[in-house]
Coordinates of C-alpha atoms and ligand atoms in Angstrom, one line a residue:
X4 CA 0.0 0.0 0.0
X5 CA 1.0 2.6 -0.9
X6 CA 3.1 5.4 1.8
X7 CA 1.1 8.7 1.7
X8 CA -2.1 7.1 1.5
X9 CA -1.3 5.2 4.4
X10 CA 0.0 7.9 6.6
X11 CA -2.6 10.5 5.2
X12 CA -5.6 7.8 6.3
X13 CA -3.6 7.4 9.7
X14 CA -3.8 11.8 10.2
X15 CA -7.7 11.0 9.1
X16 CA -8.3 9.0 12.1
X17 CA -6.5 11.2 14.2
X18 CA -8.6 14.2 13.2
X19 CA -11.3 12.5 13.5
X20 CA -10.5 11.5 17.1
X21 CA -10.0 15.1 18.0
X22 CA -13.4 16.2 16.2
X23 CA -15.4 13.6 18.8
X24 CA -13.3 14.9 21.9
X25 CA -14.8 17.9 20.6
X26 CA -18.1 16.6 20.1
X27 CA -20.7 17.7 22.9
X28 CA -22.3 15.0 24.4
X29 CA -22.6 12.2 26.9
X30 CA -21.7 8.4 26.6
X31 CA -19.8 6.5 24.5
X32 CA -19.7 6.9 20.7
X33 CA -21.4 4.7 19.4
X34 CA -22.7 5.0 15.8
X35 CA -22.7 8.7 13.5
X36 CA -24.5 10.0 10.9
X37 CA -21.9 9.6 8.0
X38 CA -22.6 13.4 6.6
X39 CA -22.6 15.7 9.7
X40 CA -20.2 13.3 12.0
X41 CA -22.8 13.7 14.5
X42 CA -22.6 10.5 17.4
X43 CA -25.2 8.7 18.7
X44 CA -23.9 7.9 22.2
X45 CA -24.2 5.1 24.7
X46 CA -24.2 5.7 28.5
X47 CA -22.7 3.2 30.1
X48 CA -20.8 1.5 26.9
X49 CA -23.3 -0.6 25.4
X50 CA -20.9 -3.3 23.7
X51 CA -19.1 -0.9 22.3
X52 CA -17.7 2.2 24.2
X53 CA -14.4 0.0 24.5
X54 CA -13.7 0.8 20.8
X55 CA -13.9 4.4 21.5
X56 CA -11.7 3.7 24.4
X57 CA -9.4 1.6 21.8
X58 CA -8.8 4.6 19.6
X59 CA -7.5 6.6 22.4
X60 CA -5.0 4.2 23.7
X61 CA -3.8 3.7 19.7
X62 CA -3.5 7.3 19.7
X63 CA -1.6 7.7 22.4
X64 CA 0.9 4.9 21.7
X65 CA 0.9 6.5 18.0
X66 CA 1.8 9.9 19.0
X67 CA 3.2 10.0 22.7
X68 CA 0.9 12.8 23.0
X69 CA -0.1 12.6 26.8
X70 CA -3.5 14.3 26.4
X71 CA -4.8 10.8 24.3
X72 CA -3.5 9.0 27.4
X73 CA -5.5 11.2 29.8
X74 CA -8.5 11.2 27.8
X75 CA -8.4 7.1 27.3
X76 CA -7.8 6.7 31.4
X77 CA -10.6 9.1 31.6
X78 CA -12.8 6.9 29.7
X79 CA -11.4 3.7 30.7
X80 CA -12.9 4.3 34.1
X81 CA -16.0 4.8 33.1
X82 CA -16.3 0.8 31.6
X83 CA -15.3 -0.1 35.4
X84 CA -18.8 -0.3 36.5
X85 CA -19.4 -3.1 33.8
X86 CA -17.4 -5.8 35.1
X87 CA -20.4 -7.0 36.8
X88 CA -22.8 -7.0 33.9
X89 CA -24.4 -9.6 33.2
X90 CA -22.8 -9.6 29.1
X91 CA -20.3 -11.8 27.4
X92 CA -19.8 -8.6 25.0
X93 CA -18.0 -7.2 28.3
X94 CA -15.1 -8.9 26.7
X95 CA -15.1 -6.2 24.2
X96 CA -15.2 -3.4 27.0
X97 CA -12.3 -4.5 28.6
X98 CA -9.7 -5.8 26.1
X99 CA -9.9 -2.8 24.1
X100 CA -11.2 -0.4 26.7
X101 CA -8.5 -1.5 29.1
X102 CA -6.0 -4.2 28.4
X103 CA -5.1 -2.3 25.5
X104 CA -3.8 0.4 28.0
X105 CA -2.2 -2.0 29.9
X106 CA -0.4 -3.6 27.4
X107 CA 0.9 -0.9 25.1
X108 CA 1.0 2.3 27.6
X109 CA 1.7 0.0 30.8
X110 CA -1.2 1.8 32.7
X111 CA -1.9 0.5 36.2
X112 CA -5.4 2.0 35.9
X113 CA -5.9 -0.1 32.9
X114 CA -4.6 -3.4 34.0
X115 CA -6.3 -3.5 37.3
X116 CA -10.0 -2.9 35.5
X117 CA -8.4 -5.4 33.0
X118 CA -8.2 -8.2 35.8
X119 CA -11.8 -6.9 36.9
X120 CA -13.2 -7.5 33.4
X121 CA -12.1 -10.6 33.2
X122 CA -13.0 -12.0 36.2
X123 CA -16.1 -11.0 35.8
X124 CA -16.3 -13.2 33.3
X125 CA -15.1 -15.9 34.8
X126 CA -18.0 -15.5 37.3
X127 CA -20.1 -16.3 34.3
X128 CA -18.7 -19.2 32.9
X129 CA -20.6 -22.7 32.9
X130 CA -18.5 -25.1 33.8
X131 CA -21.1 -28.0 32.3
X132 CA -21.6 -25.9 29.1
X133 CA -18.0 -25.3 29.0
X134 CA -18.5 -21.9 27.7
X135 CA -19.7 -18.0 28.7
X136 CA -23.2 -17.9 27.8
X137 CA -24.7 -14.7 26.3
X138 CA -25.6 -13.7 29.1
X139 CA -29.4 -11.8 30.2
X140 CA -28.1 -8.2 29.7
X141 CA -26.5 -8.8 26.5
X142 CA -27.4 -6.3 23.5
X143 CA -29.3 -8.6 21.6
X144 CA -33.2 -7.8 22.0
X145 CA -34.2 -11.6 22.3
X146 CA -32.4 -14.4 23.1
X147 CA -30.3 -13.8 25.3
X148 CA -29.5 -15.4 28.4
X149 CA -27.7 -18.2 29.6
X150 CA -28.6 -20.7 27.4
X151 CA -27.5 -19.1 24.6
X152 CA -23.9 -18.2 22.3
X153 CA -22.7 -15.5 19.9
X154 CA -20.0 -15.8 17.5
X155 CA -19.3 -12.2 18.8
X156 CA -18.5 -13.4 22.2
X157 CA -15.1 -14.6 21.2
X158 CA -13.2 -11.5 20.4
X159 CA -12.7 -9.5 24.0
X160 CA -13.1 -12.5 26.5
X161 CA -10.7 -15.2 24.5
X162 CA -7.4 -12.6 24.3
X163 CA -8.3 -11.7 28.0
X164 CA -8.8 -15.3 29.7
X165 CA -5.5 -16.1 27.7
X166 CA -3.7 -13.1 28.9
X167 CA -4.4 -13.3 32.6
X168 CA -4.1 -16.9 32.5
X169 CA -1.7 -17.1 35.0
X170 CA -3.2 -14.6 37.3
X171 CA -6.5 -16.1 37.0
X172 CA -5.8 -19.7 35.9
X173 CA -8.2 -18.7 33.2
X174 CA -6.6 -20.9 30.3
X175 CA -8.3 -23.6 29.8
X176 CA -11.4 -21.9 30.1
X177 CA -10.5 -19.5 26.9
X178 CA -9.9 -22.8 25.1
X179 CA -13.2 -24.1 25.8
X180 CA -14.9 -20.8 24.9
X181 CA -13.3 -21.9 21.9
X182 CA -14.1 -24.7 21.3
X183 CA -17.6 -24.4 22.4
X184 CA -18.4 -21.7 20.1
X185 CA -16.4 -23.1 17.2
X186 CA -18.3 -26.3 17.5
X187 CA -22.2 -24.2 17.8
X188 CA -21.3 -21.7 15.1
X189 CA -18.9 -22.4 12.7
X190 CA -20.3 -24.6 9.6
X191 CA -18.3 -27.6 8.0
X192 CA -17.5 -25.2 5.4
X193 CA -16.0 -22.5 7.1
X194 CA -18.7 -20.0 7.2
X195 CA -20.0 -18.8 10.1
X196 CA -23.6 -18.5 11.9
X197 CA -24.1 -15.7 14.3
X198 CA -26.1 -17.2 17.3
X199 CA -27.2 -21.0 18.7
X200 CA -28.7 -22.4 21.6
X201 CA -27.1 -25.2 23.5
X202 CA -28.2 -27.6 26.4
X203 CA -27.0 -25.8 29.6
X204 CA -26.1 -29.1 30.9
X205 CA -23.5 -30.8 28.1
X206 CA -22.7 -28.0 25.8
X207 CA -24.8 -29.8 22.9
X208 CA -26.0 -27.6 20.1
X209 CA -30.1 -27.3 20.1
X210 CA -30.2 -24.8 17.1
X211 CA -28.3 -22.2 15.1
X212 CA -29.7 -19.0 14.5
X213 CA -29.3 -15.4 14.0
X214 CA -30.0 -11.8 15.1
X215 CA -28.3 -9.7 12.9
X216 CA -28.2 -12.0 9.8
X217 CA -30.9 -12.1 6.9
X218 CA -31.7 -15.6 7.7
X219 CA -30.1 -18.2 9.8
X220 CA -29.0 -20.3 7.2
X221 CA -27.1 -16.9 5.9
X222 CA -23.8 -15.8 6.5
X223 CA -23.9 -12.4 8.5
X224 CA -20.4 -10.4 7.3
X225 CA -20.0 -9.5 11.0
X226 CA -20.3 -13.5 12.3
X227 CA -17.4 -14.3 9.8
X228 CA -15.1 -11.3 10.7
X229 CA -15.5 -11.9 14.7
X230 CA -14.7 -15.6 14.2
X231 CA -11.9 -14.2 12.2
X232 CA -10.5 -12.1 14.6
X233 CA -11.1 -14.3 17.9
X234 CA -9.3 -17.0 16.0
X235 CA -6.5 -14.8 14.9
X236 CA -6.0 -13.9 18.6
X237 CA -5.8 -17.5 19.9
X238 CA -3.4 -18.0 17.5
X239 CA -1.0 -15.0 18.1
X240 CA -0.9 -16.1 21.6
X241 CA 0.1 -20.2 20.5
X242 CA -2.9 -21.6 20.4
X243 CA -2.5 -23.5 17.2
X244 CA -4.7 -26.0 18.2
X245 CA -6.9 -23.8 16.5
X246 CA -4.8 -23.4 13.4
X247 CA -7.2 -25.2 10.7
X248 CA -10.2 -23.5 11.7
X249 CA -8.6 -20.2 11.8
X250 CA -7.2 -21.0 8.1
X251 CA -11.0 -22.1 6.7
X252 CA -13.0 -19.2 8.4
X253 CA -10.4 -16.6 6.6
X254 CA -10.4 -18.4 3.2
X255 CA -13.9 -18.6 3.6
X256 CA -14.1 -14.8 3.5
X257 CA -11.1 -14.6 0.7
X258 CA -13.2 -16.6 -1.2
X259 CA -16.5 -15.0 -0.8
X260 CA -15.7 -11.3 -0.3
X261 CA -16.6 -9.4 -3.3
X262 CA -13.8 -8.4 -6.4
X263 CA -13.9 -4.8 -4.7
X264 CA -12.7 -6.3 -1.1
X265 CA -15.3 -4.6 0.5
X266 CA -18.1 -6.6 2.1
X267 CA -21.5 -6.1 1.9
X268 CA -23.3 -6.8 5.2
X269 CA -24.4 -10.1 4.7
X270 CA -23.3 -12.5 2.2
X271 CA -26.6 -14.3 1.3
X272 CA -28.5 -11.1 0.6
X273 CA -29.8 -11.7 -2.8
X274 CA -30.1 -8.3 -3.8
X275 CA -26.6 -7.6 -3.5
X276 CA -24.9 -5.2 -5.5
X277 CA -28.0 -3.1 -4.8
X278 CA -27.9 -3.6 -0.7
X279 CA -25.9 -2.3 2.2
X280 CA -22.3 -2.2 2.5
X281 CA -20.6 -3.4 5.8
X282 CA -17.4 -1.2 6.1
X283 CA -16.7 -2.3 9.8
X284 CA -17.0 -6.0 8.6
X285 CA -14.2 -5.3 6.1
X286 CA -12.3 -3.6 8.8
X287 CA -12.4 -6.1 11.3
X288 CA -11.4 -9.0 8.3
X289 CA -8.1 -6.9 7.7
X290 CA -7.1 -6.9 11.2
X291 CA -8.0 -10.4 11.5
X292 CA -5.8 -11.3 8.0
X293 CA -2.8 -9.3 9.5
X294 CA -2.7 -11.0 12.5
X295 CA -3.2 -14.4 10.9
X296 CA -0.4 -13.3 8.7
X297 CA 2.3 -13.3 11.4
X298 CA 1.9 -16.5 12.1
X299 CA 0.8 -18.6 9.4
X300 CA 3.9 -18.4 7.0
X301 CA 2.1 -20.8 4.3
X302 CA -0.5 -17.8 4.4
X303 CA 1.8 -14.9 5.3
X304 CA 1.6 -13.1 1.6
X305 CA -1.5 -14.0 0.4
X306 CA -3.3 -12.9 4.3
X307 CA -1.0 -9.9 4.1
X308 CA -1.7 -8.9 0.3
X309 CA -5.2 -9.3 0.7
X310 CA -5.7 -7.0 3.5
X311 CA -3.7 -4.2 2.3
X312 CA -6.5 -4.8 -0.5
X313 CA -9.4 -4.2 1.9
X314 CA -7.6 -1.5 3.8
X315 CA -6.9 0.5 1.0
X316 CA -10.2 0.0 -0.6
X317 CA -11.6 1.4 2.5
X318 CA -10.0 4.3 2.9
X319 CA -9.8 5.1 -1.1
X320 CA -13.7 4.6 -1.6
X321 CA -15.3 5.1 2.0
X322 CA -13.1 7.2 4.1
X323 CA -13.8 10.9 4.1
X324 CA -12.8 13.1 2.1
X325 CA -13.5 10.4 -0.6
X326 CA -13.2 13.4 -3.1
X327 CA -12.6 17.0 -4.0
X328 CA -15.7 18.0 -3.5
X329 CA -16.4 16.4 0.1
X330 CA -17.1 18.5 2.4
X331 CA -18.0 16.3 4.9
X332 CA -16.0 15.8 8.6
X333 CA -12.7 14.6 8.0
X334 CA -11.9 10.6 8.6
X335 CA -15.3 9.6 8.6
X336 CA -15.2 5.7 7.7
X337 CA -18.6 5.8 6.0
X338 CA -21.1 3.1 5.0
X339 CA -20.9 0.4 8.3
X340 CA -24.3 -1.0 8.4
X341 CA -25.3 -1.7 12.1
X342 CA -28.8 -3.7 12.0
X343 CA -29.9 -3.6 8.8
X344 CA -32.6 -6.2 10.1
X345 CA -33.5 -3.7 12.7
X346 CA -33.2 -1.0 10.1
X347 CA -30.6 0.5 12.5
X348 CA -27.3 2.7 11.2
X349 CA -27.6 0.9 7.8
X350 CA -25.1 3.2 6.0
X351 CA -23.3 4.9 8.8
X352 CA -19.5 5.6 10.6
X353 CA -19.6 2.5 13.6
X354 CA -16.9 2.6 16.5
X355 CA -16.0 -0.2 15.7
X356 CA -15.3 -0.1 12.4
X357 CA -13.0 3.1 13.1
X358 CA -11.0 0.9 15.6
X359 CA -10.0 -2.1 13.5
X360 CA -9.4 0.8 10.8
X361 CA -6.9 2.6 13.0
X362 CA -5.3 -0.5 14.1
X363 CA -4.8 -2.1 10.5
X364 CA -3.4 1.0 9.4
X365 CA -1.1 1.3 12.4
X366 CA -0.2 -2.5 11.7
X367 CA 0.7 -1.8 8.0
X368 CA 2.7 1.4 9.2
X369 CA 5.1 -1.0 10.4
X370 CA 5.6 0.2 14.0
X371 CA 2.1 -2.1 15.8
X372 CA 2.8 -5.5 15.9
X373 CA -0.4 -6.6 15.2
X374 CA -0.2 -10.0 17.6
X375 CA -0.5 -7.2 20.8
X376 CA -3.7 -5.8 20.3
Ligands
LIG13 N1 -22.9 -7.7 18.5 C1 -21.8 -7.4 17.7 C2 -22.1 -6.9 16.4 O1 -23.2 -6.4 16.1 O2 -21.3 -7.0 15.6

């Protein structure tokens, strides 16, 4: 990819950082209009303030600028309150709203609401089940609870059991998250369902399902990019075990992802190329293919070529300004499709999708080593 489009997306992101500091409002960002840059904000987090959090710890390592550190400490604090929920998406809160801090800025602050995250969910694992169920307060308007399993459970709570594994003696339990959720979601051909339900007492799969999907037979762009990325992360701490799996879920997306490298938001719509783009998906499928790419030399170019693809098609086609005459906010990552089932932020910026941005690019810049975050 090419230098100055690289390091002028990177000042994007930045900018754009600055212009929601700037932003009036309470909560966390959560989703924006994609013309004014104006957020629509979560209170307590939601399952996504620890993106926004993220950013700010990516800035601050980025730039050494202090006030990024402040500001991320700042709103690090704020997830504390959520290591009790009752959510398996709390894993999201607190390895990007806090580990992150811990492990790249060495902030106490972080690493102590770190542990706190993670135990709390420990205290929600079931032990029959071998897995962290849902959870009642999850986002998800219906079913949820503690019978049930999201793909997008993995990504948060597997990195964290792993990495406070000998605090906690949390190991095996990431592997059987794992495991679990591999065995309830992931299809024999390496595509991904969002959501089953399993038998509280033996783990066993009752149904697959899904919330955000067209229909449960479907593949939902976001259930293949989460499975990426959790798997990625086992993998980058040496979990091979899950090496296969982790090689079919990402050639299942090479294969499927359209010519243009940017995902629509679910791969079974039939009216695509006249439906929704998912931006965030893409995003989240680069960061996953870099970190695969470290350590999976048979894969190393082809994972590594492909998202520089994706990245740069991102910030060519749907990063603003996309033109001359966009007058838009600057580093707006436009066109992330939230719900489209819920007709939710169907063509939108998503926090999200700015974080695995920012962290792909700062993983091609050369200086992230993609395997810490
Ligand atoms: N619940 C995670 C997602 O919507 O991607």
């Amino acid at each position: 990819m090419d230098n100055k489009i690289l390091k002028r997306a990177i000042d994007r992101v930045l900018t754009r950082i600055d212009a929601t500091l700037d932003q009036p409002g309470q909560g966390f960002p959560h989703y924006a209009d994609q013309t004014t840059g104006e957020w629509t904000r979560s209170p307590a987090g939601d399952w996504t303030g620890g993106f926004w959090v993220g950013m700010l710890w990516l800035a601050a390592w980025h730039t050494k600028e202090p006030r990024y550190h402040d500001q991320a400490r700042i709103w690090a604090e704020r997830l504390g309150p959520r290591a009790s929920s009752q959510s398996a998406f709390k894993g999201f809160l607190f390895w990007y709203g806090t580990e992150l801090g811990a492990e790249l800025l060495n902030d106490e602050t972080a690493r102590n609401l770190s542990l706190a995250g993670t135990r709390g969910l420990l205290d929600m694992y079931n032990p029959q089940a071998q897995l962290i169920p849902l959870g009642k307060e999850a986002e998800e308007a219906s079913d949820v609870g503690s019978n049930e399993a999201n793909i997008d459970a993995l990504p948060g709570p597997v990195p964290l059991l792993i990495k406070h594994a000998a605090a906690l003696d949390s190991l095996e339990i990431a592997r059987n998250h794992l495991r679990q959720h591999i065995a309830l979601c992931v299809r024999d051909d390496g595509s991904v369902c969002q959501s089953a339900s399993f038998d509280p007492q033996t783990g066993a799969l009752l149904r697959r399902y899904t919330h955000k999907g067209i229909h449960g037979e479907s593949t939902w762009t976001r259930a293949q990019a989460w499975a990426m990325v959790s798997l990625a992360q086992a993998l980058n701490r040496g979990e091979m075990e899950f090496r296969d799996v982790a090689i079919q879920v990402a050639d299942w997306w090479l294969e499927h992802q359209p010519k243009d490298h940017v995902a629509y938001w679910d791969f079974d719509d039939p009216a695509i190329p006249d439906t929704s783009r998912d931006t965030s998906g893409a995003a989240i499928a680069a960061a996953a293919l870099l970190k695969l790419a470290v350590c999976l030399p048979e894969r190393r170019e082809r994972y590594r070529q492909s998202a520089e693809a994706i990245v740069e098609a991102l910030v060519l086609r749907y990063q603003t300004p996309v033109d001359a005459s966009d007058s838009r906010p600057v580093g707006i990552l436009t066109h992330g499709c939230f719900n489209r089932k819920l007709g939710v932020a169907m063509e939108n910026e998503l926090i999200w999708g700015d974080y695995f941005l920012f962290e792909a690019l700062l993983v091609l810049d050369g200086r992230l080593a993609s395997e810490r975050v």
